[in-house]
Amino acid sequence: MRKIFHAVALLCASTLGRAEPILPTAEGTTWKYEMTQKFGEGVKLSDASIQAGVDGKVHLPVVIVVAGPEKIDNAEAHKFEMHRQGAVQMTDSCK
């Protein structure tokens, strides 16, 4: 999960000093991914409705959404939300 947000943060950082952003930041812009997560031996998921695939990994769809602008330390930023299983699981901001 954090890898997705690290990629967003890297793209945000690479736009600094550029006249044209390489990452679309229009409110409502979405990216769809399949999250793959592997759990160590003996680890049990807290949500019984989530089952590991035949490869022993959990595969879930993830949607990253540009939730809109926000101010951080008096600077304009963009808020990104990661949605999984119909709920916001993580947020990140990029100046």
PDB file of C-alpha atoms in Angstrom:
ATOM      1  CA  MET A   1       0.000   0.000   0.000  1.00  0.00           C
ATOM      2  CA  ARG A   2       2.670   2.462   0.963  1.00  0.00           C
ATOM      3  CA  LYS A   3       4.454   1.738  -2.338  1.00  0.00           C
ATOM      4  CA  ILE A   4       1.546   3.314  -4.208  1.00  0.00           C
ATOM      5  CA  PHE A   5       1.700   6.454  -2.073  1.00  0.00           C
ATOM      6  CA  HIS A   6       5.480   6.541  -2.337  1.00  0.00           C
ATOM      7  CA  ALA A   7       5.065   6.558  -6.114  1.00  0.00           C
ATOM      8  CA  VAL A   8       2.580   9.444  -5.861  1.00  0.00           C
ATOM      9  CA  ALA A   9       4.962  11.362  -3.578  1.00  0.00           C
ATOM     10  CA  LEU A  10       7.861  10.762  -5.969  1.00  0.00           C
ATOM     11  CA  LEU A  11       5.817  12.031  -8.889  1.00  0.00           C
ATOM     12  CA  CYS A  12       4.784  15.080  -6.866  1.00  0.00           C
ATOM     13  CA  ALA A  13       8.395  15.820  -5.979  1.00  0.00           C
ATOM     14  CA  SER A  14       9.476  15.472  -9.594  1.00  0.00           C
ATOM     15  CA  THR A  15       6.985  18.161 -10.637  1.00  0.00           C
ATOM     16  CA  LEU A  16       8.718  20.827  -8.544  1.00  0.00           C
ATOM     17  CA  GLY A  17      10.506  23.273 -10.797  1.00  0.00           C
ATOM     18  CA  ARG A  18       8.598  22.106 -13.875  1.00  0.00           C
ATOM     19  CA  ALA A  19       6.191  24.398 -15.669  1.00  0.00           C
ATOM     20  CA  GLU A  20       3.873  21.544 -16.549  1.00  0.00           C
ATOM     21  CA  PRO A  21       3.027  18.874 -13.955  1.00  0.00           C
ATOM     22  CA  ILE A  22       3.539  15.242 -14.945  1.00  0.00           C
ATOM     23  CA  LEU A  23       0.894  14.102 -12.460  1.00  0.00           C
ATOM     24  CA  PRO A  24      -2.729  15.093 -13.165  1.00  0.00           C
ATOM     25  CA  THR A  25      -4.099  16.902 -10.124  1.00  0.00           C
ATOM     26  CA  ALA A  26      -7.621  17.807 -11.217  1.00  0.00           C
ATOM     27  CA  GLU A  27     -10.068  17.049  -8.437  1.00  0.00           C
ATOM     28  CA  GLY A  28     -11.762  13.691  -9.062  1.00  0.00           C
ATOM     29  CA  THR A  29      -8.892  12.214 -11.108  1.00  0.00           C
ATOM     30  CA  THR A  30      -8.588   8.492 -10.299  1.00  0.00           C
ATOM     31  CA  TRP A  31      -6.116   5.678 -10.783  1.00  0.00           C
ATOM     32  CA  LYS A  32      -7.139   2.032 -10.373  1.00  0.00           C
ATOM     33  CA  TYR A  33      -4.727  -0.664  -9.218  1.00  0.00           C
ATOM     34  CA  GLU A  34      -4.768  -4.163  -7.835  1.00  0.00           C
ATOM     35  CA  MET A  35      -3.066  -4.283  -4.464  1.00  0.00           C
ATOM     36  CA  THR A  36      -1.149  -7.480  -3.733  1.00  0.00           C
ATOM     37  CA  GLN A  37      -0.169  -8.198  -0.159  1.00  0.00           C
ATOM     38  CA  LYS A  38       1.657 -11.187   1.250  1.00  0.00           C
ATOM     39  CA  PHE A  39       1.355 -12.110   4.920  1.00  0.00           C
ATOM     40  CA  GLY A  40       3.887 -13.996   6.991  1.00  0.00           C
ATOM     41  CA  GLU A  41       3.311 -17.478   8.322  1.00  0.00           C
ATOM     42  CA  GLY A  42       0.772 -17.570  11.134  1.00  0.00           C
ATOM     43  CA  VAL A  43      -0.634 -14.105  10.414  1.00  0.00           C
ATOM     44  CA  LYS A  44      -4.420 -14.056  10.312  1.00  0.00           C
ATOM     45  CA  LEU A  45      -6.466 -11.313   8.669  1.00  0.00           C
ATOM     46  CA  SER A  46      -8.801  -9.390  10.959  1.00  0.00           C
ATOM     47  CA  ASP A  47     -11.462  -9.307   8.212  1.00  0.00           C
ATOM     48  CA  ALA A  48     -12.747 -12.847   7.592  1.00  0.00           C
ATOM     49  CA  SER A  49     -14.305 -11.767   4.285  1.00  0.00           C
ATOM     50  CA  ILE A  50     -10.824 -11.280   2.772  1.00  0.00           C
ATOM     51  CA  GLN A  51      -9.289 -14.489   1.540  1.00  0.00           C
ATOM     52  CA  ALA A  52      -5.839 -15.158   0.150  1.00  0.00           C
ATOM     53  CA  GLY A  53      -5.638 -16.406  -3.436  1.00  0.00           C
ATOM     54  CA  VAL A  54      -4.107 -19.698  -4.520  1.00  0.00           C
ATOM     55  CA  ASP A  55      -0.720 -17.938  -4.498  1.00  0.00           C
ATOM     56  CA  GLY A  56      -1.126 -17.221  -0.763  1.00  0.00           C
ATOM     57  CA  LYS A  57      -1.436 -13.470  -1.377  1.00  0.00           C
ATOM     58  CA  VAL A  58      -4.376 -11.112  -0.942  1.00  0.00           C
ATOM     59  CA  HIS A  59      -5.417  -9.284  -4.119  1.00  0.00           C
ATOM     60  CA  LEU A  60      -7.756  -6.301  -3.711  1.00  0.00           C
ATOM     61  CA  PRO A  61      -8.720  -3.445  -6.030  1.00  0.00           C
ATOM     62  CA  VAL A  62      -7.463  -0.037  -4.918  1.00  0.00           C
ATOM     63  CA  VAL A  63      -8.493   3.381  -6.218  1.00  0.00           C
ATOM     64  CA  ILE A  64      -6.379   6.513  -5.701  1.00  0.00           C
ATOM     65  CA  VAL A  65      -8.455   9.702  -5.937  1.00  0.00           C
ATOM     66  CA  VAL A  66      -7.378  13.332  -6.102  1.00  0.00           C
ATOM     67  CA  ALA A  67      -9.711  14.517  -3.351  1.00  0.00           C
ATOM     68  CA  GLY A  68      -9.058  18.200  -3.936  1.00  0.00           C
ATOM     69  CA  PRO A  69      -6.913  21.098  -2.846  1.00  0.00           C
ATOM     70  CA  GLU A  70      -5.908  21.773   0.743  1.00  0.00           C
ATOM     71  CA  LYS A  71      -3.597  24.126   2.612  1.00  0.00           C
ATOM     72  CA  ILE A  72      -0.573  22.798   4.485  1.00  0.00           C
ATOM     73  CA  ASP A  73       1.561  25.341   6.329  1.00  0.00           C
ATOM     74  CA  ASN A  74      -0.052  28.125   4.256  1.00  0.00           C
ATOM     75  CA  ALA A  75       0.954  26.399   0.997  1.00  0.00           C
ATOM     76  CA  GLU A  76      -1.413  24.977  -1.590  1.00  0.00           C
ATOM     77  CA  ALA A  77      -1.350  21.182  -1.806  1.00  0.00           C
ATOM     78  CA  HIS A  78      -3.353  18.333  -3.319  1.00  0.00           C
ATOM     79  CA  LYS A  79      -4.983  15.676  -1.169  1.00  0.00           C
ATOM     80  CA  PHE A  80      -4.844  12.073  -2.416  1.00  0.00           C
ATOM     81  CA  GLU A  81      -7.028   9.326  -0.933  1.00  0.00           C
ATOM     82  CA  MET A  82      -6.567   5.583  -1.245  1.00  0.00           C
ATOM     83  CA  HIS A  83      -9.904   3.753  -1.314  1.00  0.00           C
ATOM     84  CA  ARG A  84     -10.065   0.033  -0.622  1.00  0.00           C
ATOM     85  CA  GLN A  85     -13.201  -2.028   0.006  1.00  0.00           C
ATOM     86  CA  GLY A  86     -15.401   1.061  -0.260  1.00  0.00           C
ATOM     87  CA  ALA A  87     -13.616   3.134   2.384  1.00  0.00           C
ATOM     88  CA  VAL A  88     -10.728   5.571   2.574  1.00  0.00           C
ATOM     89  CA  GLN A  89      -7.779   3.592   3.953  1.00  0.00           C
ATOM     90  CA  MET A  90      -5.032   6.222   3.674  1.00  0.00           C
ATOM     91  CA  THR A  91      -4.546   9.863   2.719  1.00  0.00           C
ATOM     92  CA  ASP A  92      -1.493  11.737   1.519  1.00  0.00           C
ATOM     93  CA  SER A  93      -0.815  15.304   0.449  1.00  0.00           C
ATOM     94  CA  CYS A  94       1.511  16.741  -2.163  1.00  0.00           C
ATOM     95  CA  LYS A  95       2.623  20.374  -2.448  1.00  0.00           C
TER      96      LYS A  95
END
